Amino acid sequence: MSIETVNSVNTRQLKDMFLYVGDQVVACKPLLTKIDSAIGDGDHGIGMSVGFTKADENLKANEFTSINDVFKTIGMSMISSMGGASGIIFGTMFVGGIKGLETKVSLDLPLLAGIFNKALEAIKQRGKADLGDKTMIDALQPAVEALEKSAAANESLVEGLRKAEIAALQGVENTKQYIANFGRAKSLGERAIGHQDAGATTVLIIFKSMKEWLEGQENG
Amino acid sequence: MSIETVNSVNTRQLKDMFLYVGDQVVACKPLLTKIDSAIGDGDHGIGMSVGFTKADENLKANEFTSINDVFKTIGMSMISSMGGASGIIFGTMFVGGIKGLETKVSLDLPLLAGIFNKALEAIKQRGKADLGDKTMIDALQPAVEALEKSAAANESLVEGLRKAEIAALQGVENTKQYIANFGRAKSLGERAIGHQDAGATTVLIIFKSMKEWLEGQENG
Amino acid sequence: MKKIINNPGNVVEEAIEGYMYAYKDSLTKVNNVNGIIRKDLKDKVAIIIGGGSGHEPLFLGFVGEGLADGVAIGNVFAAPTPNTIQDVAKSVDQGKGVLFIYGNYAGDVLNFDMATELLEFEEIQTQTVLVADDVASAPEERKGDRRGIAGDVVVFKIAGAASEKGWSLQEVVRVTQKAADQTFSIGVATAPGSIPGEEEPPFVLGDDEIEIGMGIHGEPGMKRTKLMEADDLTDELLDILLKESKIQTGDEVTVYVNGLGSTTLLELLIVNRRVAQILNKKGIKIYDMDVNSYCTTQEMGGFSITFLKLDDELKDLYDAPADSPYYKKTQKIGEEVK
Amino acid sequence: MKKIINNPGNVVEEAIEGYMYAYKDSLTKVNNVNGIIRKDLKDKVAIIIGGGSGHEPLFLGFVGEGLADGVAIGNVFAAPTPNTIQDVAKSVDQGKGVLFIYGNYAGDVLNFDMATELLEFEEIQTQTVLVADDVASAPEERKGDRRGIAGDVVVFKIAGAASEKGWSLQEVVRVTQKAADQTFSIGVATAPGSIPGEEEPPFVLGDDEIEIGMGIHGEPGMKRTKLMEADDLTDELLDILLKESKIQTGDEVTVYVNGLGSTTLLELLIVNRRVAQILNKKGIKIYDMDVNSYCTTQEMGGFSITFLKLDDELKDLYDAPADSPYYKKTQKIGEEVK
Ligand SMILES: Nc1ncnc2c1ncn2[C@@H]1O[C@H](COP(=O)(O)OP(=O)(O)O)[C@@H](O)[C@H]1O
Ligand SMILES: Nc1ncnc2c1ncn2[C@@H]1O[C@H](COP(=O)(O)OP(=O)(O)O)[C@@H](O)[C@H]1O
Ligand SMILES: [Mg+2]
Ligand SMILES: [Mg+2]
Ligand SMILES: [Mg+2]
Ligand SMILES: [Mg+2]
């Protein structure tokens, strides 16, 4: 690929991108474990590793003809292997946005923003949590908003992801101030304050890794 | 009592002497625990405390008309409260020597030597252990021999107990070289070497405390 | 933490294999998922239980006559996946409906609910009763937020007995919900457990610290305090439990004293003594007491006390025979079969 | 070590009290001593078991139908006193004789033997079968020196079933001795237990050290080694156990995988999986497997594996129903009552 700005990825590139994302999340397992231990039950890193390892396996074992299939494979891998809250929640982050979507073979920023926006709604519906409840939504929602804003400004895919990462990071920071209303940290009350949410951290890692992979493509 | 050498004790004094002995053994509970932990199951100090505490209770609750009764009360207190190997073994150390003995109201060195000698035989018969098996016998047998020798030389009761203590101490030292053939240290083989036997240590404490009590009477 | 395991990623699968070797005469493994069902399925409402691993014998130990018909097993401390639940449900359904019973945790609710949606497509009728017995996890006003802990077991017992009687799904749900509503627990933690394969414990307690009300995944409780004598600690727990449950003089309860892992039966029996003394003093009738480690968190230290407040209907169901690998209730010889 | 106790000197008495509150319908406390007996004593040979406390549910948990008629309970890790044993024996004797069954430890032998002497005066006929299943504790030439560990339970089971059939004392002794002779165990320790009230553990193991063959009171075993994977460890234990027991292709065994306290059921099931795999591979028939923590040493880490080699007579007795608080064997519905 050229050093030009990447404005869209095809099915094969999308698969490669998420293989890279998965590797990064798996590499962060100890960090996620530590964060979930502080206010949850300590298994978030393990769960995400299981999910992305399964996704990795299923991505590698198959050829894909649409980006819909890539998203679906990742999401269903998570839902069918992880269990726990995050199996459904992160699974829905991938399958929730492609429901009813016509078959696509390339992904640009507007489409990505649209998919994750729909996924966000699906997550909220399933999990009943909203912004400020100290969940992954606190990172995902601002990230989605950043994607949308960037798309509206006709910015490139990589630029959109850069902004999404920044927004997700801010979201993770925000979770430190919240008490938890969902998940295992729920009963913690005031004690949760000062600690960041594990799932939100995973969302940050996902956006950061998508961006890194794209940057790698630009510079490569 | 005078500063004269004490040559015999009456029933009441014998009771007081063993109340003192009991206190000393109970005070040594942590030491005995530690020794039994190294090569046994760590409960010898607890067991001896239980036994002497029960003896203490029964000695204090009753008036005694013979030294036989004092010995019997101590021994039966142990047998009926301690359990474990040492309940029988140390119980027999007190009841084993007065079986068939005519009623006595005072105890001198030859009688003490005789009682403990008979007790030693009873212990051997019950427990099937002998000198060199790394048990309390390794302290008791030399102590009894010292008492007998001292009695044969017409020495005083306190002198006899001084020599018994020295002999018991040597016996305890000897146990360090032995492998154990009885009790929980049995399976230890060579690994028991270097460690002293817990029961032998208790025998030493008993003789040492009897002597101390008598010396206290002389000086008092 | 020294754990007797192979690859940490395989603990659940391998434990299930080991379990199946031991109980293959009465249980069957469901293909491809971590689910187990009874061999002698009856033509009745099916009871399905489930939850994360790491709490053994909960959940897999309670499949059998008079208890659950199937269990959906998750990874360590993680709810089972929707497809596991779905496959277990399909394997046990007799066309009379399926009742899901599990502890009230976000992850479990999400996964069982998704399974329910999937099962709707297959026209399998499902109902759910959540166990939310842990009074330390939320005040009465937010009862629906309470977590499920050892009380799971007694609710399974009631549901299993009701379904075994051939009751309709609606009736089984009604009485199971009644049992769940009347089940109250409180726990205390003295030491953390561990996640197999992880070096660090999920939480830390000081050398002489305990935490009253701590959840079975180390969820924070009501207060940290110094270690105290068994009787004082039991008194404090009972104060909370009696207040929250509103159980009072004249009521009748069955009591579970449940060890969390490394707290020994010797200790649990000492606690049980105090529970009985206090209940007797308060004039609360003791129908039965069960002292066991049913719901553990690996080698976590501590225990919980559970009360199920009984009425005649619940007593009858509680007394029914049960026969699973880790919970058996025998019919006494000469006793009338109800 | 944080223990949930009151005065350390009272743990045994208080635990017995707590136990009696839970099981008073089926058991009776013997006055003045730490002994418990069945309520529904039958006109048969009486089975008495006993030993030190701290190993719960051993020994007190195994009194009931098809198991022991009475238990004599000692202080923590100490044999029961002669008068405890004597009073328990007097309480259960029906004039058909009493069989003492206990683990082979010096203290237990001394106390039970003294009780035997005392009972002779009262013309109560007693016999003794020692359980000496721990193959790590002495080589075959000194089989009589072997300690008794988790194998106790399966021997109690056989004896209880035989006495329940109304057999004579001589016949019950014969078959119980046969069971004891055919019971073999090997253990491994990963962490020490504790004596309630004592701060220091009775032994120390390095952070990654385990000890193969260690006894249930921390008696030294065959070798210290590094922690290994469950399968490798199980293989090593099975090698020793199969060699010492001479159990071979074509033989039939029942298997107990017994946790020592803080080793979890999850881990024990993983061990059981490997045991089953190896036995299957070697063509040794598995009649039954029981994975439980029957014989513990407080919160000691580790486990033991026990084999009882079966013949037709032993199988029949093993299958008989049993019903005690911590061991139940149910008659399957439709199964013929033997
Ligand atoms: N209802 C919910 N909505 C959105 N995210 C949630 C919800 N419940 C939990 N989460 C996310 O899941 C994360 C915890 O995941 P994980 O530790 O894997 O599951 P569990 O809580 O079952 O142990 C939390 O940090 C939070 O971000
Ligand atoms: N057969 C025996 N003969 C004499 N003394 C014995 C015998 N067996 C054990 N002992 C003594 O008992 C001591 C151990 O007592 P204790 O720890 O109280 O009992 P246990 O061995 O039952 O835990 C040993 O140190 C030893 O001196
Ligand atoms: Mg978690
Ligand atoms: Mg000892
Ligand atoms: Mg979890
Ligand atoms: Mg002992």
PDB file of N, CA and C in Angstrom, chain C residues 245-313:
ATOM      1  N   SER C 245     -34.089 -10.083  56.456  1.00  0.00           N
ATOM      2  CA  SER C 245     -35.042 -11.109  56.026  1.00  0.00           C
ATOM      3  C   SER C 245     -36.383 -10.954  56.737  1.00  0.00           C
ATOM      4  N   LYS C 246     -36.387 -10.175  57.812  1.00  0.00           N
ATOM      5  CA  LYS C 246     -37.590 -10.009  58.646  1.00  0.00           C
ATOM      6  C   LYS C 246     -38.083 -11.341  59.214  1.00  0.00           C
ATOM      7  N   ILE C 247     -37.202 -12.322  59.266  1.00  0.00           N
ATOM      8  CA  ILE C 247     -37.570 -13.600  59.897  1.00  0.00           C
ATOM      9  C   ILE C 247     -37.638 -13.374  61.405  1.00  0.00           C
ATOM     10  N   GLN C 248     -38.676 -13.885  62.028  1.00  0.00           N
ATOM     11  CA  GLN C 248     -38.877 -13.563  63.445  1.00  0.00           C
ATOM     12  C   GLN C 248     -39.485 -14.733  64.213  1.00  0.00           C
ATOM     13  N   THR C 249     -39.648 -14.514  65.496  1.00  0.00           N
ATOM     14  CA  THR C 249     -40.202 -15.522  66.400  1.00  0.00           C
ATOM     15  C   THR C 249     -41.413 -16.209  65.777  1.00  0.00           C
ATOM     16  N   GLY C 250     -41.384 -17.523  65.821  1.00  0.00           N
ATOM     17  CA  GLY C 250     -42.513 -18.281  65.286  1.00  0.00           C
ATOM     18  C   GLY C 250     -42.307 -18.731  63.854  1.00  0.00           C
ATOM     19  N   ASP C 251     -41.431 -18.044  63.143  1.00  0.00           N
ATOM     20  CA  ASP C 251     -41.127 -18.471  61.769  1.00  0.00           C
ATOM     21  C   ASP C 251     -40.331 -19.776  61.804  1.00  0.00           C
ATOM     22  N   GLU C 252     -40.325 -20.439  60.681  1.00  0.00           N
ATOM     23  CA  GLU C 252     -39.603 -21.708  60.596  1.00  0.00           C
ATOM     24  C   GLU C 252     -38.626 -21.634  59.424  1.00  0.00           C
ATOM     25  N   VAL C 253     -37.393 -22.036  59.668  1.00  0.00           N
ATOM     26  CA  VAL C 253     -36.374 -21.891  58.624  1.00  0.00           C
ATOM     27  C   VAL C 253     -35.572 -23.167  58.451  1.00  0.00           C
ATOM     28  N   THR C 254     -35.002 -23.302  57.254  1.00  0.00           N
ATOM     29  CA  THR C 254     -33.924 -24.266  57.096  1.00  0.00           C
ATOM     30  C   THR C 254     -32.647 -23.448  56.927  1.00  0.00           C
ATOM     31  N   VAL C 255     -31.578 -23.943  57.495  1.00  0.00           N
ATOM     32  CA  VAL C 255     -30.331 -23.183  57.603  1.00  0.00           C
ATOM     33  C   VAL C 255     -29.232 -23.868  56.812  1.00  0.00           C
ATOM     34  N   TYR C 256     -28.514 -23.099  56.020  1.00  0.00           N
ATOM     35  CA  TYR C 256     -27.293 -23.611  55.390  1.00  0.00           C
ATOM     36  C   TYR C 256     -26.118 -22.808  55.928  1.00  0.00           C
ATOM     37  N   VAL C 257     -25.143 -23.484  56.466  1.00  0.00           N
ATOM     38  CA  VAL C 257     -23.872 -22.818  56.770  1.00  0.00           C
ATOM     39  C   VAL C 257     -22.902 -23.315  55.714  1.00  0.00           C
ATOM     40  N   ASN C 258     -22.465 -22.400  54.879  1.00  0.00           N
ATOM     41  CA  ASN C 258     -21.727 -22.776  53.670  1.00  0.00           C
ATOM     42  C   ASN C 258     -20.283 -22.273  53.724  1.00  0.00           C
ATOM     43  N   GLY C 259     -19.343 -23.160  53.574  1.00  0.00           N
ATOM     44  CA  GLY C 259     -17.937 -22.756  53.537  1.00  0.00           C
ATOM     45  C   GLY C 259     -17.538 -22.263  52.167  1.00  0.00           C
ATOM     46  N   LEU C 260     -16.690 -21.256  52.115  1.00  0.00           N
ATOM     47  CA  LEU C 260     -16.312 -20.663  50.826  1.00  0.00           C
ATOM     48  C   LEU C 260     -15.141 -21.369  50.155  1.00  0.00           C
ATOM     49  N   GLY C 261     -14.496 -22.283  50.849  1.00  0.00           N
ATOM     50  CA  GLY C 261     -13.393 -22.997  50.208  1.00  0.00           C
ATOM     51  C   GLY C 261     -12.431 -23.573  51.226  1.00  0.00           C
ATOM     52  N   SER C 262     -11.677 -22.712  51.878  1.00  0.00           N
ATOM     53  CA  SER C 262     -10.672 -23.224  52.808  1.00  0.00           C
ATOM     54  C   SER C 262     -11.086 -23.120  54.267  1.00  0.00           C
ATOM     55  N   THR C 263     -12.249 -22.570  54.522  1.00  0.00           N
ATOM     56  CA  THR C 263     -12.721 -22.598  55.910  1.00  0.00           C
ATOM     57  C   THR C 263     -13.266 -23.990  56.184  1.00  0.00           C
ATOM     58  N   THR C 264     -12.764 -24.588  57.262  1.00  0.00           N
ATOM     59  CA  THR C 264     -12.963 -26.025  57.462  1.00  0.00           C
ATOM     60  C   THR C 264     -14.324 -26.345  58.069  1.00  0.00           C
ATOM     61  N   LEU C 265     -14.696 -27.598  57.920  1.00  0.00           N
ATOM     62  CA  LEU C 265     -15.953 -28.068  58.496  1.00  0.00           C
ATOM     63  C   LEU C 265     -15.947 -27.891  60.010  1.00  0.00           C
ATOM     64  N   LEU C 266     -14.789 -28.075  60.626  1.00  0.00           N
ATOM     65  CA  LEU C 266     -14.679 -27.858  62.075  1.00  0.00           C
ATOM     66  C   LEU C 266     -15.158 -26.451  62.429  1.00  0.00           C
ATOM     67  N   GLU C 267     -14.706 -25.477  61.664  1.00  0.00           N
ATOM     68  CA  GLU C 267     -15.110 -24.092  61.911  1.00  0.00           C
ATOM     69  C   GLU C 267     -16.586 -23.872  61.598  1.00  0.00           C
ATOM     70  N   LEU C 268     -17.026 -24.436  60.482  1.00  0.00           N
ATOM     71  CA  LEU C 268     -18.427 -24.259  60.075  1.00  0.00           C
ATOM     72  C   LEU C 268     -19.376 -24.828  61.128  1.00  0.00           C
ATOM     73  N   LEU C 269     -18.963 -25.932  61.745  1.00  0.00           N
ATOM     74  CA  LEU C 269     -19.810 -26.536  62.780  1.00  0.00           C
ATOM     75  C   LEU C 269     -19.873 -25.638  64.013  1.00  0.00           C
ATOM     76  N   ILE C 270     -18.772 -24.964  64.306  1.00  0.00           N
ATOM     77  CA  ILE C 270     -18.760 -24.028  65.440  1.00  0.00           C
ATOM     78  C   ILE C 270     -19.709 -22.864  65.153  1.00  0.00           C
ATOM     79  N   VAL C 271     -19.704 -22.410  63.912  1.00  0.00           N
ATOM     80  CA  VAL C 271     -20.639 -21.352  63.514  1.00  0.00           C
ATOM     81  C   VAL C 271     -22.083 -21.863  63.619  1.00  0.00           C
ATOM     82  N   ASN C 272     -22.281 -23.093  63.135  1.00  0.00           N
ATOM     83  CA  ASN C 272     -23.633 -23.649  63.162  1.00  0.00           C
ATOM     84  C   ASN C 272     -24.180 -23.735  64.585  1.00  0.00           C
ATOM     85  N   ARG C 273     -23.306 -24.068  65.510  1.00  0.00           N
ATOM     86  CA  ARG C 273     -23.709 -24.121  66.920  1.00  0.00           C
ATOM     87  C   ARG C 273     -24.276 -22.780  67.359  1.00  0.00           C
ATOM     88  N   ARG C 274     -23.575 -21.727  67.008  1.00  0.00           N
ATOM     89  CA  ARG C 274     -24.037 -20.417  67.437  1.00  0.00           C
ATOM     90  C   ARG C 274     -25.340 -20.024  66.744  1.00  0.00           C
ATOM     91  N   VAL C 275     -25.437 -20.340  65.459  1.00  0.00           N
ATOM     92  CA  VAL C 275     -26.675 -20.037  64.730  1.00  0.00           C
ATOM     93  C   VAL C 275     -27.849 -20.717  65.430  1.00  0.00           C
ATOM     94  N   ALA C 276     -27.676 -21.991  65.763  1.00  0.00           N
ATOM     95  CA  ALA C 276     -28.765 -22.737  66.411  1.00  0.00           C
ATOM     96  C   ALA C 276     -29.101 -22.117  67.764  1.00  0.00           C
ATOM     97  N   GLN C 277     -28.084 -21.761  68.520  1.00  0.00           N
ATOM     98  CA  GLN C 277     -28.329 -21.169  69.839  1.00  0.00           C
ATOM     99  C   GLN C 277     -29.165 -19.892  69.724  1.00  0.00           C
ATOM    100  N   ILE C 278     -28.765 -19.046  68.768  1.00  0.00           N
ATOM    101  CA  ILE C 278     -29.451 -17.751  68.630  1.00  0.00           C
ATOM    102  C   ILE C 278     -30.884 -17.960  68.126  1.00  0.00           C
ATOM    103  N   LEU C 279     -31.052 -18.841  67.144  1.00  0.00           N
ATOM    104  CA  LEU C 279     -32.403 -19.078  66.639  1.00  0.00           C
ATOM    105  C   LEU C 279     -33.290 -19.653  67.746  1.00  0.00           C
ATOM    106  N   ASN C 280     -32.729 -20.574  68.499  1.00  0.00           N
ATOM    107  CA  ASN C 280     -33.503 -21.139  69.617  1.00  0.00           C
ATOM    108  C   ASN C 280     -33.904 -20.038  70.597  1.00  0.00           C
ATOM    109  N   LYS C 281     -32.961 -19.179  70.899  1.00  0.00           N
ATOM    110  CA  LYS C 281     -33.228 -18.105  71.859  1.00  0.00           C
ATOM    111  C   LYS C 281     -34.318 -17.174  71.337  1.00  0.00           C
ATOM    112  N   LYS C 282     -34.307 -16.935  70.050  1.00  0.00           N
ATOM    113  CA  LYS C 282     -35.278 -16.010  69.466  1.00  0.00           C
ATOM    114  C   LYS C 282     -36.616 -16.676  69.151  1.00  0.00           C
ATOM    115  N   GLY C 283     -36.696 -17.970  69.386  1.00  0.00           N
ATOM    116  CA  GLY C 283     -37.951 -18.650  69.095  1.00  0.00           C
ATOM    117  C   GLY C 283     -38.232 -18.824  67.614  1.00  0.00           C
ATOM    118  N   ILE C 284     -37.161 -18.866  66.840  1.00  0.00           N
ATOM    119  CA  ILE C 284     -37.317 -19.161  65.407  1.00  0.00           C
ATOM    120  C   ILE C 284     -37.087 -20.666  65.252  1.00  0.00           C
ATOM    121  N   LYS C 285     -38.042 -21.343  64.659  1.00  0.00           N
ATOM    122  CA  LYS C 285     -37.954 -22.809  64.584  1.00  0.00           C
ATOM    123  C   LYS C 285     -36.963 -23.262  63.520  1.00  0.00           C
ATOM    124  N   ILE C 286     -36.149 -24.228  63.873  1.00  0.00           N
ATOM    125  CA  ILE C 286     -35.171 -24.778  62.922  1.00  0.00           C
ATOM    126  C   ILE C 286     -35.738 -26.061  62.337  1.00  0.00           C
ATOM    127  N   TYR C 287     -36.024 -26.034  61.053  1.00  0.00           N
ATOM    128  CA  TYR C 287     -36.574 -27.222  60.402  1.00  0.00           C
ATOM    129  C   TYR C 287     -35.461 -28.186  60.021  1.00  0.00           C
ATOM    130  N   ASP C 288     -34.360 -27.630  59.538  1.00  0.00           N
ATOM    131  CA  ASP C 288     -33.225 -28.461  59.134  1.00  0.00           C
ATOM    132  C   ASP C 288     -31.983 -27.568  59.095  1.00  0.00           C
ATOM    133  N   MET C 289     -30.822 -28.187  59.264  1.00  0.00           N
ATOM    134  CA  MET C 289     -29.562 -27.448  59.134  1.00  0.00           C
ATOM    135  C   MET C 289     -28.627 -28.262  58.249  1.00  0.00           C
ATOM    136  N   ASP C 290     -27.932 -27.594  57.377  1.00  0.00           N
ATOM    137  CA  ASP C 290     -27.021 -28.280  56.472  1.00  0.00           C
ATOM    138  C   ASP C 290     -25.696 -27.514  56.491  1.00  0.00           C
ATOM    139  N   VAL C 291     -24.653 -28.192  56.903  1.00  0.00           N
ATOM    140  CA  VAL C 291     -23.347 -27.547  57.051  1.00  0.00           C
ATOM    141  C   VAL C 291     -22.422 -28.148  56.011  1.00  0.00           C
ATOM    142  N   ASN C 292     -22.058 -27.369  55.019  1.00  0.00           N
ATOM    143  CA  ASN C 292     -21.357 -27.932  53.882  1.00  0.00           C
ATOM    144  C   ASN C 292     -20.687 -26.831  53.075  1.00  0.00           C
ATOM    145  N   SER C 293     -19.829 -27.223  52.160  1.00  0.00           N
ATOM    146  CA  SER C 293     -19.257 -26.240  51.247  1.00  0.00           C
ATOM    147  C   SER C 293     -19.852 -26.470  49.865  1.00  0.00           C
ATOM    148  N   TYR C 294     -21.006 -25.872  49.641  1.00  0.00           N
ATOM    149  CA  TYR C 294     -21.732 -26.069  48.391  1.00  0.00           C
ATOM    150  C   TYR C 294     -21.351 -25.031  47.350  1.00  0.00           C
ATOM    151  N   CYS C 295     -21.112 -23.822  47.822  1.00  0.00           N
ATOM    152  CA  CYS C 295     -20.853 -22.707  46.905  1.00  0.00           C
ATOM    153  C   CYS C 295     -19.543 -22.063  47.329  1.00  0.00           C
ATOM    154  N   THR C 296     -18.500 -22.398  46.603  1.00  0.00           N
ATOM    155  CA  THR C 296     -17.156 -21.973  47.001  1.00  0.00           C
ATOM    156  C   THR C 296     -16.587 -20.987  45.983  1.00  0.00           C
ATOM    157  N   THR C 297     -15.466 -20.414  46.314  1.00  0.00           N
ATOM    158  CA  THR C 297     -14.732 -19.564  45.380  1.00  0.00           C
ATOM    159  C   THR C 297     -13.279 -19.995  45.436  1.00  0.00           C
ATOM    160  N   GLN C 298     -13.030 -21.161  44.854  1.00  0.00           N
ATOM    161  CA  GLN C 298     -11.713 -21.750  44.970  1.00  0.00           C
ATOM    162  C   GLN C 298     -11.321 -21.823  46.448  1.00  0.00           C
ATOM    163  N   GLU C 299     -10.100 -21.449  46.836  1.00  0.00           N
ATOM    164  CA  GLU C 299      -9.688 -21.618  48.231  1.00  0.00           C
ATOM    165  C   GLU C 299      -9.976 -20.370  49.058  1.00  0.00           C
ATOM    166  N   MET C 300     -11.008 -19.643  48.688  1.00  0.00           N
ATOM    167  CA  MET C 300     -11.398 -18.472  49.469  1.00  0.00           C
ATOM    168  C   MET C 300     -11.727 -18.891  50.904  1.00  0.00           C
ATOM    169  N   GLY C 301     -11.363 -18.029  51.856  1.00  0.00           N
ATOM    170  CA  GLY C 301     -11.692 -18.296  53.258  1.00  0.00           C
ATOM    171  C   GLY C 301     -12.946 -17.543  53.646  1.00  0.00           C
ATOM    172  N   GLY C 302     -13.717 -18.131  54.529  1.00  0.00           N
ATOM    173  CA  GLY C 302     -14.931 -17.489  55.001  1.00  0.00           C
ATOM    174  C   GLY C 302     -16.128 -18.397  54.840  1.00  0.00           C
ATOM    175  N   PHE C 303     -17.295 -17.873  55.084  1.00  0.00           N
ATOM    176  CA  PHE C 303     -18.501 -18.695  55.019  1.00  0.00           C
ATOM    177  C   PHE C 303     -19.706 -17.806  54.812  1.00  0.00           C
ATOM    178  N   SER C 304     -20.827 -18.426  54.521  1.00  0.00           N
ATOM    179  CA  SER C 304     -22.082 -17.689  54.465  1.00  0.00           C
ATOM    180  C   SER C 304     -23.138 -18.469  55.229  1.00  0.00           C
ATOM    181  N   ILE C 305     -24.138 -17.740  55.670  1.00  0.00           N
ATOM    182  CA  ILE C 305     -25.283 -18.349  56.345  1.00  0.00           C
ATOM    183  C   ILE C 305     -26.508 -18.055  55.482  1.00  0.00           C
ATOM    184  N   THR C 306     -27.285 -19.092  55.211  1.00  0.00           N
ATOM    185  CA  THR C 306     -28.490 -18.941  54.392  1.00  0.00           C
ATOM    186  C   THR C 306     -29.713 -19.404  55.178  1.00  0.00           C
ATOM    187  N   PHE C 307     -30.774 -18.632  55.108  1.00  0.00           N
ATOM    188  CA  PHE C 307     -32.062 -19.056  55.660  1.00  0.00           C
ATOM    189  C   PHE C 307     -33.063 -19.177  54.528  1.00  0.00           C
ATOM    190  N   LEU C 308     -33.765 -20.281  54.493  1.00  0.00           N
ATOM    191  CA  LEU C 308     -34.977 -20.358  53.672  1.00  0.00           C
ATOM    192  C   LEU C 308     -36.139 -20.407  54.643  1.00  0.00           C
ATOM    193  N   LYS C 309     -37.000 -19.413  54.548  1.00  0.00           N
ATOM    194  CA  LYS C 309     -38.186 -19.398  55.411  1.00  0.00           C
ATOM    195  C   LYS C 309     -39.235 -20.319  54.802  1.00  0.00           C
ATOM    196  N   LEU C 310     -39.704 -21.239  55.606  1.00  0.00           N
ATOM    197  CA  LEU C 310     -40.552 -22.315  55.077  1.00  0.00           C
ATOM    198  C   LEU C 310     -42.026 -22.120  55.384  1.00  0.00           C
ATOM    199  N   ASP C 311     -42.861 -22.582  54.483  1.00  0.00           N
ATOM    200  CA  ASP C 311     -44.276 -22.808  54.815  1.00  0.00           C
ATOM    201  C   ASP C 311     -44.538 -24.287  54.509  1.00  0.00           C
ATOM    202  N   ASP C 312     -45.762 -24.726  54.654  1.00  0.00           N
ATOM    203  CA  ASP C 312     -46.023 -26.162  54.502  1.00  0.00           C
ATOM    204  C   ASP C 312     -45.674 -26.671  53.109  1.00  0.00           C
ATOM    205  N   GLU C 313     -45.999 -25.859  52.120  1.00  0.00           N
ATOM    206  CA  GLU C 313     -45.700 -26.276  50.751  1.00  0.00           C
ATOM    207  C   GLU C 313     -44.195 -26.437  50.542  1.00  0.00           C
TER     208      GLU C 313
END
